XYZ file of C-alpha atoms in Angstrom:
576
model
C 42.167 8.153 120.260
C 45.791 7.427 120.296
C 45.176 4.440 117.588
C 42.864 6.679 115.496
C 45.727 9.465 115.387
C 48.559 6.571 114.374
C 46.191 5.163 111.985
C 45.675 8.304 109.903
C 49.051 9.136 109.821
C 49.912 5.740 109.002
C 47.870 6.557 106.130
C 48.995 9.817 105.092
C 52.715 8.318 105.498
C 52.104 5.617 102.541
C 50.420 7.803 100.464
C 47.097 6.046 100.574
C 43.627 7.909 100.550
C 41.826 8.819 103.753
C 38.174 8.655 103.732
C 35.392 9.341 105.863
C 32.492 7.638 106.824
C 29.102 9.551 106.985
C 28.387 10.602 109.732
C 31.900 11.444 109.865
C 34.710 9.765 112.356
C 35.782 11.970 114.856
C 39.194 11.875 114.184
C 40.069 14.155 117.065
C 41.089 17.590 114.417
C 36.966 19.158 115.286
C 36.353 19.120 111.484
C 32.959 20.631 110.622
C 32.933 19.317 107.209
C 34.231 16.142 106.166
C 37.142 16.282 104.535
C 36.562 15.029 100.855
C 38.534 11.462 99.486
C 41.213 12.333 97.636
C 44.634 10.320 96.447
C 47.448 11.538 93.952
C 45.825 13.064 90.960
C 42.500 12.559 91.812
C 41.979 16.269 92.912
C 42.811 18.736 90.234
C 45.143 20.962 92.235
C 46.390 18.601 94.467
C 49.973 17.898 94.760
C 52.198 15.031 94.829
C 52.904 15.826 98.626
C 49.032 14.546 99.390
C 47.488 16.702 101.763
C 44.322 16.804 103.264
C 41.850 19.319 103.590
C 40.471 19.754 107.235
C 38.119 22.943 107.650
C 40.514 25.522 107.260
C 44.003 23.543 108.389
C 46.030 22.253 105.599
C 48.240 19.746 106.509
C 51.195 17.998 104.412
C 52.001 13.956 104.639
C 55.470 15.585 106.295
C 53.265 17.877 108.858
C 50.827 14.719 109.617
C 54.043 12.592 110.430
C 55.136 14.792 113.274
C 52.049 16.064 114.691
C 49.435 14.137 117.181
C 45.589 14.783 116.961
C 44.287 16.914 119.619
C 47.867 18.063 120.926
C 50.180 20.911 120.754
C 52.660 21.406 117.451
C 55.051 20.945 119.717
C 54.734 17.365 121.078
C 55.704 14.427 119.370
C 54.007 10.599 119.260
C 55.744 9.984 122.369
C 54.153 12.839 124.336
C 50.820 11.900 126.582
C 47.634 13.993 125.453
C 47.541 17.020 126.802
C 44.954 20.361 126.375
C 47.893 23.022 127.227
C 47.887 25.978 125.073
C 51.046 27.724 123.509
C 54.649 26.672 123.985
C 55.369 23.328 125.895
C 55.928 24.357 128.911
C 52.943 26.473 129.420
C 54.716 30.152 129.420
C 54.329 33.159 127.178
C 56.993 33.914 124.812
C 59.657 37.081 124.793
C 58.123 38.386 121.985
C 54.174 38.176 120.536
C 53.401 35.079 118.688
C 50.204 33.768 117.249
C 47.716 32.445 119.427
C 45.954 28.886 118.735
C 42.848 30.924 118.444
C 44.417 33.100 115.498
C 44.873 36.250 118.364
C 48.573 37.902 119.597
C 50.011 37.422 122.650
C 49.480 41.145 124.817
C 51.230 41.773 127.517
C 50.512 44.186 130.527
C 52.763 47.327 130.698
C 51.638 48.618 133.967
C 54.740 51.060 134.349
C 54.323 52.825 130.881
C 57.822 51.828 129.776
C 57.038 50.202 126.674
C 58.115 46.544 127.763
C 55.388 44.262 128.980
C 55.158 42.356 132.443
C 56.041 38.255 131.071
C 53.661 37.262 133.782
C 50.579 38.934 132.505
C 50.439 37.826 128.896
C 47.138 36.996 126.870
C 46.147 36.442 123.521
C 43.906 38.650 121.741
C 42.942 39.186 118.130
C 42.948 43.263 118.918
C 44.840 45.631 121.059
C 44.496 45.315 124.308
C 44.408 48.524 126.805
C 47.647 49.179 128.953
C 49.346 46.209 127.134
C 51.499 45.984 124.389
C 52.914 43.099 122.094
C 56.411 41.782 124.319
C 57.190 40.576 127.338
C 60.474 42.098 128.190
C 60.305 43.880 131.335
C 62.002 42.520 133.882
C 60.255 44.827 136.528
C 57.124 46.245 135.002
C 56.507 48.165 138.069
C 59.534 50.273 137.423
C 59.404 53.094 134.301
C 63.420 53.414 134.225
C 63.494 49.618 134.617
C 63.458 47.493 130.623
C 66.001 46.189 128.207
C 68.364 49.237 126.808
C 67.774 51.954 129.803
C 71.292 51.695 129.921
C 73.093 51.829 126.752
C 76.119 52.804 127.927
C 76.319 49.561 129.828
C 74.862 47.244 127.829
C 71.878 48.471 125.251
C 70.289 45.220 125.241
C 70.147 44.469 128.935
C 67.131 44.630 131.188
C 69.112 47.648 133.532
C 67.690 49.975 135.806
C 68.475 53.930 134.824
C 67.171 55.957 137.675
C 68.859 59.440 136.658
C 68.447 59.105 133.175
C 72.701 59.285 132.461
C 72.488 55.884 129.961
C 74.227 53.590 133.080
C 72.596 51.044 135.374
C 72.552 51.017 138.569
C 75.402 48.447 140.039
C 72.849 47.730 142.502
C 69.305 46.740 141.267
C 66.801 45.187 142.731
C 66.370 41.165 142.448
C 65.859 40.186 138.863
C 67.278 43.413 137.142
C 70.727 43.385 135.268
C 73.615 45.398 137.035
C 75.218 47.716 135.777
C 78.238 50.574 136.764
C 76.936 53.413 137.791
C 77.630 53.806 141.437
C 75.144 56.428 142.038
C 72.049 56.267 140.348
C 69.994 59.114 141.811
C 72.851 61.491 141.046
C 72.641 61.931 136.909
C 76.343 63.826 137.644
C 78.164 60.720 138.782
C 78.518 57.943 136.368
C 81.888 55.787 134.911
C 84.076 58.432 133.099
C 81.761 61.333 134.445
C 85.246 63.300 134.735
C 86.494 62.648 131.326
C 89.615 63.534 132.938
C 89.375 60.732 135.251
C 87.942 58.484 133.185
C 88.693 55.070 134.909
C 86.842 56.469 138.069
C 83.096 56.293 138.398
C 83.186 59.782 139.901
C 80.776 62.912 140.685
C 81.368 65.732 138.289
C 79.120 68.398 139.259
C 80.096 71.217 137.663
C 80.955 69.384 134.545
C 84.928 70.583 134.490
C 85.830 67.159 133.460
C 87.430 66.429 137.200
C 85.621 64.732 139.520
C 84.619 66.041 143.494
C 87.296 65.398 145.806
C 84.885 64.240 148.855
C 81.851 62.529 147.011
C 79.071 61.497 148.577
C 79.526 58.046 149.828
C 79.613 55.143 147.276
C 81.453 57.269 144.434
C 85.057 57.098 143.469
C 86.768 60.325 144.487
C 88.173 62.772 142.362
C 90.538 65.681 142.199
C 87.998 68.735 142.059
C 88.631 70.617 145.234
C 85.576 72.543 143.686
C 82.962 70.881 142.532
C 80.510 73.140 142.492
C 83.168 75.638 140.369
C 83.533 74.652 136.971
C 86.487 77.205 137.226
C 88.365 75.290 140.037
C 90.668 72.456 139.242
C 93.557 70.841 138.825
C 95.275 72.473 136.242
C 92.692 75.495 135.609
C 95.729 78.089 136.235
C 98.511 76.751 133.937
C 100.951 79.728 134.799
C 101.268 78.993 138.191
C 104.107 76.602 139.731
C 102.870 73.747 140.156
C 100.831 74.054 136.700
C 98.168 71.261 138.211
C 97.720 73.477 141.307
C 93.808 72.934 141.739
C 92.966 76.358 142.060
C 90.165 78.946 140.536
C 91.066 81.391 137.379
C 87.384 82.600 136.454
C 88.890 85.372 134.251
C 91.237 82.516 131.881
C 94.730 84.262 132.344
C 95.946 81.400 133.555
C 96.409 82.332 137.296
C 94.828 81.427 140.369
C 93.059 83.792 142.305
C 95.476 84.792 145.379
C 91.827 84.895 147.839
C 89.939 81.873 146.318
C 86.772 80.152 148.248
C 87.436 77.556 150.895
C 89.096 74.583 150.086
C 90.688 75.795 147.018
C 94.395 76.349 146.882
C 95.717 80.035 146.166
C 97.293 81.426 143.147
C 99.035 84.737 142.711
C 96.124 86.776 140.345
C 95.599 89.410 142.005
C 91.986 90.594 140.478
C 90.477 86.791 139.055
C 88.077 88.890 137.648
C 90.316 90.987 135.208
C 92.478 89.111 132.363
C 94.299 91.741 131.838
C 95.351 91.619 135.257
C 97.566 88.986 136.538
C 101.307 88.854 137.525
C 103.405 89.627 134.856
C 100.609 91.571 133.006
C 103.452 94.443 132.440
C 106.671 93.535 131.988
C 108.423 97.364 131.633
C 107.609 97.473 135.285
C 109.761 97.597 138.465
C 109.614 94.767 139.206
C 108.311 93.125 135.863
C 106.260 90.697 137.815
C 104.322 93.115 139.289
C 100.711 91.786 139.825
C 99.182 94.510 137.721
C 96.813 95.441 134.875
C 97.750 96.163 130.856
C 94.968 96.960 129.266
C 96.250 98.473 126.175
C 99.029 96.300 125.945
C 101.894 98.494 125.793
C 103.987 96.521 128.840
C 103.332 99.670 131.238
C 100.994 98.350 133.932
C 97.563 100.924 134.854
C 98.549 103.830 137.437
C 94.809 103.962 138.536
C 93.538 99.928 138.155
C 90.712 99.839 140.715
C 89.425 95.902 140.502
C 89.515 93.714 143.037
C 87.926 90.527 142.179
C 88.032 88.957 145.601
C 92.125 89.426 145.562
C 93.088 92.524 146.862
C 93.620 94.445 143.455
C 96.016 95.426 141.106
C 98.522 97.038 142.088
C 99.416 100.401 140.710
C 101.798 101.148 137.517
C 102.512 103.764 135.868
C 100.834 104.023 132.694
C 98.543 106.875 133.077
C 96.793 106.483 129.857
C 95.973 102.466 129.728
C 93.785 102.954 127.051
C 96.422 104.462 124.906
C 99.195 102.349 123.825
C 100.857 105.207 122.158
C 101.091 107.349 125.889
C 103.114 105.593 128.004
C 106.858 106.342 130.517
C 108.566 105.086 127.568
C 106.659 107.532 124.563
C 106.504 110.787 127.474
C 108.807 113.402 128.134
C 108.746 116.436 130.774
C 108.147 119.467 128.490
C 107.729 123.444 129.365
C 106.668 126.136 126.735
C 108.514 128.613 126.240
C 109.599 131.912 126.316
C 107.756 132.795 129.453
C 106.691 135.916 128.530
C 108.182 136.446 125.264
C 106.937 139.248 123.604
C 104.693 139.416 119.971
C 107.644 138.970 118.141
C 109.397 135.962 120.195
C 109.404 132.248 118.983
C 107.183 130.335 120.515
C 108.854 126.640 121.406
C 108.190 123.409 122.833
C 111.383 122.482 125.152
C 112.315 119.162 126.529
C 113.379 118.883 130.132
C 116.493 116.395 131.359
C 114.351 115.173 134.447
C 118.188 114.630 135.599
C 119.743 118.172 135.756
C 116.602 120.050 134.158
C 118.515 120.575 130.661
C 116.402 122.726 127.773
C 116.605 121.525 124.375
C 114.746 122.681 121.544
C 112.215 120.125 120.748
C 109.623 121.893 118.455
C 108.849 125.252 116.962
C 105.064 126.310 117.139
C 103.843 128.570 114.406
C 100.091 129.625 113.136
C 98.482 127.372 110.647
C 99.342 130.286 108.310
C 102.356 129.883 109.367
C 103.463 132.842 111.572
C 104.311 133.025 114.527
C 101.921 133.163 117.535
C 100.848 136.152 119.554
C 100.416 134.101 122.322
C 101.386 133.769 126.267
C 101.284 130.059 127.019
C 101.264 129.590 131.201
C 100.151 126.393 131.341
C 99.400 122.916 128.917
C 97.899 119.782 129.387
C 97.218 116.305 127.606
C 94.536 113.564 127.482
C 94.387 110.534 126.603
C 93.461 110.741 123.514
C 96.742 112.724 122.671
C 95.710 116.167 122.318
C 97.369 118.622 123.592
C 95.618 121.951 125.232
C 97.048 125.161 126.427
C 96.026 128.085 127.963
C 97.013 131.606 126.027
C 96.841 134.778 128.589
C 97.116 137.140 125.612
C 93.758 136.229 124.534
C 92.103 134.710 127.107
C 91.732 131.318 124.769
C 92.335 127.481 124.705
C 94.763 126.669 122.098
C 95.779 123.345 120.854
C 98.910 122.410 120.018
C 99.668 119.243 117.293
C 103.357 118.100 115.992
C 102.272 114.742 115.583
C 102.663 115.076 111.687
C 105.510 117.358 111.841
C 107.287 115.962 114.769
C 110.438 114.793 113.237
C 110.971 118.391 111.475
C 110.855 120.458 114.051
C 107.567 121.518 113.711
C 104.050 122.439 115.048
C 100.798 124.365 115.289
C 99.088 126.069 117.150
C 95.418 127.025 116.742
C 92.424 128.391 118.869
C 90.232 125.600 120.484
C 87.385 128.660 120.335
C 86.402 131.903 120.803
C 87.739 133.821 124.164
C 86.206 131.975 127.017
C 86.396 135.522 129.341
C 87.002 139.383 128.877
C 90.778 140.402 128.702
C 92.487 140.602 131.447
C 91.292 137.207 132.974
C 93.958 134.686 134.036
C 94.096 131.126 134.250
C 97.072 130.063 136.161
C 96.664 125.921 135.988
C 94.990 123.993 133.481
C 95.085 120.182 133.502
C 92.765 116.916 132.687
C 91.833 114.069 135.483
C 91.285 110.265 134.688
C 87.577 111.337 133.789
C 88.392 113.685 130.716
C 87.014 116.450 132.674
C 89.314 119.466 131.968
C 89.691 122.174 134.937
C 91.176 125.335 135.326
C 92.243 127.504 138.331
C 91.548 131.306 138.147
C 93.160 134.439 139.863
C 89.777 134.488 142.032
C 90.638 131.502 143.639
C 88.058 129.384 142.130
C 88.055 125.882 140.372
C 86.523 126.206 136.518
C 85.710 123.938 134.142
C 86.254 124.072 130.320
C 84.831 122.226 127.331
C 88.097 120.953 124.914
C 85.427 120.799 121.773
C 84.164 124.626 121.904
C 87.183 126.140 124.511
C 84.184 127.563 126.687
C 84.192 127.670 130.359
C 81.398 125.714 131.629
C 79.373 125.105 134.859
C 79.834 127.255 138.262
C 82.611 128.389 139.968
C 83.575 126.438 142.622
C 85.396 128.529 145.589
C 88.825 127.024 146.639
C 88.474 126.539 150.552
C 90.163 124.959 153.502
C 87.912 124.105 156.187
C 86.092 127.099 155.034
C 88.706 129.127 154.886
C 89.596 130.733 151.534
C 93.138 130.060 149.523
C 94.739 133.349 148.613
C 95.716 132.208 145.146
C 98.416 134.469 144.327
C 100.297 132.248 140.461
C 99.243 128.176 140.431
C 100.366 125.094 138.883
C 97.987 122.419 138.052
C 98.754 118.301 137.946
C 96.651 115.415 137.902
C 97.813 112.302 140.260
C 96.931 109.277 138.089
C 97.927 106.904 140.492
C 95.920 107.967 143.595
C 93.373 109.950 141.285
C 94.006 113.386 143.134
C 93.750 116.938 141.415
C 96.858 119.007 142.650
C 97.454 122.701 142.882
C 100.727 124.549 143.870
C 100.152 127.659 145.167
C 103.426 130.384 145.320
C 101.462 132.669 147.184
C 101.924 130.086 150.621
C 104.528 127.402 149.107
C 102.104 124.408 149.376
C 100.756 121.903 147.457
C 96.995 121.014 147.964
C 94.980 118.103 146.800
C 91.505 119.507 145.393
C 88.311 118.636 145.770
C 86.519 118.563 142.850
C 83.113 118.537 144.094
C 83.423 121.004 146.865
C 87.228 123.158 146.765
C 87.683 121.943 149.594
C 91.992 122.267 149.474
C 93.705 120.206 151.497
C 97.528 120.360 152.100
C 99.765 118.050 150.996
C 103.442 119.577 151.607
C 103.511 122.607 153.350
C 107.302 123.628 151.845
C 107.533 127.356 153.589
C 110.508 126.083 155.685
C 111.908 124.918 152.114
C 112.123 127.885 150.591
C 112.201 131.699 150.813
C 110.455 134.375 148.073
C 107.300 133.659 146.870
C 107.080 131.430 143.751
C 106.473 133.214 140.762
C 105.788 132.041 137.671
C 105.220 128.331 139.355
C 104.784 124.335 137.674
C 103.862 121.454 138.304
C 103.596 117.579 136.953
C 103.100 114.390 138.174
C 105.340 111.825 138.144
C 103.737 107.685 137.433
C 107.075 106.110 137.900
C 108.503 107.530 140.940
C 104.904 108.650 142.337
C 106.680 111.968 143.165
C 106.087 115.443 141.681
C 107.831 117.882 139.811
C 107.727 121.545 140.789
C 109.243 124.647 138.812
C 109.265 127.770 140.604
C 110.394 130.141 137.741
C 114.540 129.841 137.760
C 115.295 126.203 138.987
C 113.221 122.205 139.025
C 112.256 120.623 142.200
C 111.232 117.300 142.625
C 108.867 116.799 146.035
C 108.078 113.912 147.885
C 103.897 114.046 147.897
C 103.499 111.834 150.657
C 105.878 111.956 153.040
C 107.999 115.148 154.690
C 111.480 114.857 153.096
C 112.717 117.698 152.043
C 112.045 118.651 148.274
C 115.206 117.640 146.139
C 116.517 120.194 143.957
C 116.833 118.966 140.173
C 118.766 121.946 138.710
C 118.391 125.561 137.545
C 116.734 126.473 133.980
C 119.036 128.130 131.860
C 115.571 130.779 131.122
C 112.215 130.968 133.714
C 110.038 127.812 132.667
C 106.448 128.844 133.793
C 104.736 125.096 132.884
C 105.337 121.423 133.030
C 103.702 118.715 131.111
C 104.554 115.341 129.838
C 104.030 115.042 125.897
C 104.864 112.957 123.732
C 108.054 112.431 121.790
C 107.688 111.877 118.084
C 107.132 108.294 116.907
């Protein structure tokens, strides 16, 4: 065979014609048809490179010079005879190639990841079920292992990525390229998972950019004191000292929860569920770093903030109207309607009261809508959170409104009926007050608690008898106030020199102060107002003004004597 091969190759190399006898000589090419004799220029279409057509195989003289009959294309004349197909070493290529029989290489893909097992390949003219046209898989038993499985490590390397985070296992099985993922069973763990600690292979379970400070074995510890809470991490509460405190700031106000979960460092936020509550929220308070709520942003803290949020809750400020920035201790002043029991021709006014000495000063003069002098006897008044002023007129048994917002600077105001008379002539309501829910209450001389509809000026609901432990209270003259800090409806009863807290549902009247030892004659008329700054009450008993501590036994303090008798007390807005 070797001699015949060299003879044919020599003839082709020299450009000599190659002929076959009949029957054909077995030349080792497995020809079905004997090639025809030709020479340069003998056959139409022949080229200068002298080719021999053998069946379906065409060889140039140059190609034939490098091939040995019956041997693979990669074997040279110095090699021995071989029946091996494919590459010289007898193994499958990584990418499918045309086989000697004319088919393609197909490799088993047992794990279905699109990459075939290089040890299980065969040639086929048609696709084979369960196979793919490549043999690139380094572990065909694991669908998480294949070339490019971990592109963050190497887009081409054959790595294992069990948790599908695009990082390769740093301790894979034999034969698999190692990556840099220190915990390939957890997709919250990878190099740079905690972006604020990029050099670490850390765990960031809550995705806040900080690594768990107590991670599983093999994972780099980070700085996050609560990796199950995205609101807790170093610097979460930037207003704290130090600013990188590992605190919880659930409401995003820059202050850390005062009473956080275990493992988290406490901050100074008394209500971490309310972004309006934090130390210094209301700088006008004393102290200015009081942890309170200032919902309307006027610099004054809510007098009754409620809340809690995992901490002790916000502290009470001095703003009884924290939904209205125009109403606060800076914009309200203590006032009284005057004169008390003035006749039909008496000019009606609102007087300001100096809380230091009880001096009265004219604030506005009140007229009817037509500019006349109102024929009224105003014994009590109140203000709601919308800034609306209501008063009780005993002359006409009506609720009236007082409005001076647009004419205050000119010292003018208007009194107008809120509705029709609410009761027969002679009915007396000696107290009038809004509570924090906006309900308007009054006390009549039948010793019952009444409610009004401000929109119509009419009484609503059933009367609630006032009683103390089942014993009725005899109200002779009265003033009412609302303690916005403690959410208490207060009654000053001139008949027994006492200040009560009234239960608005049952009428139970609890004595807060029994002032009988400090006063002689019964109080008449009576006015009462709560001061949210001091937490005390102002009490007028006709000719004089007193300051009373509601929750202690301290004696009342005389502020001063009025220049005229005063029936009611009320904080009302100043001119703005």
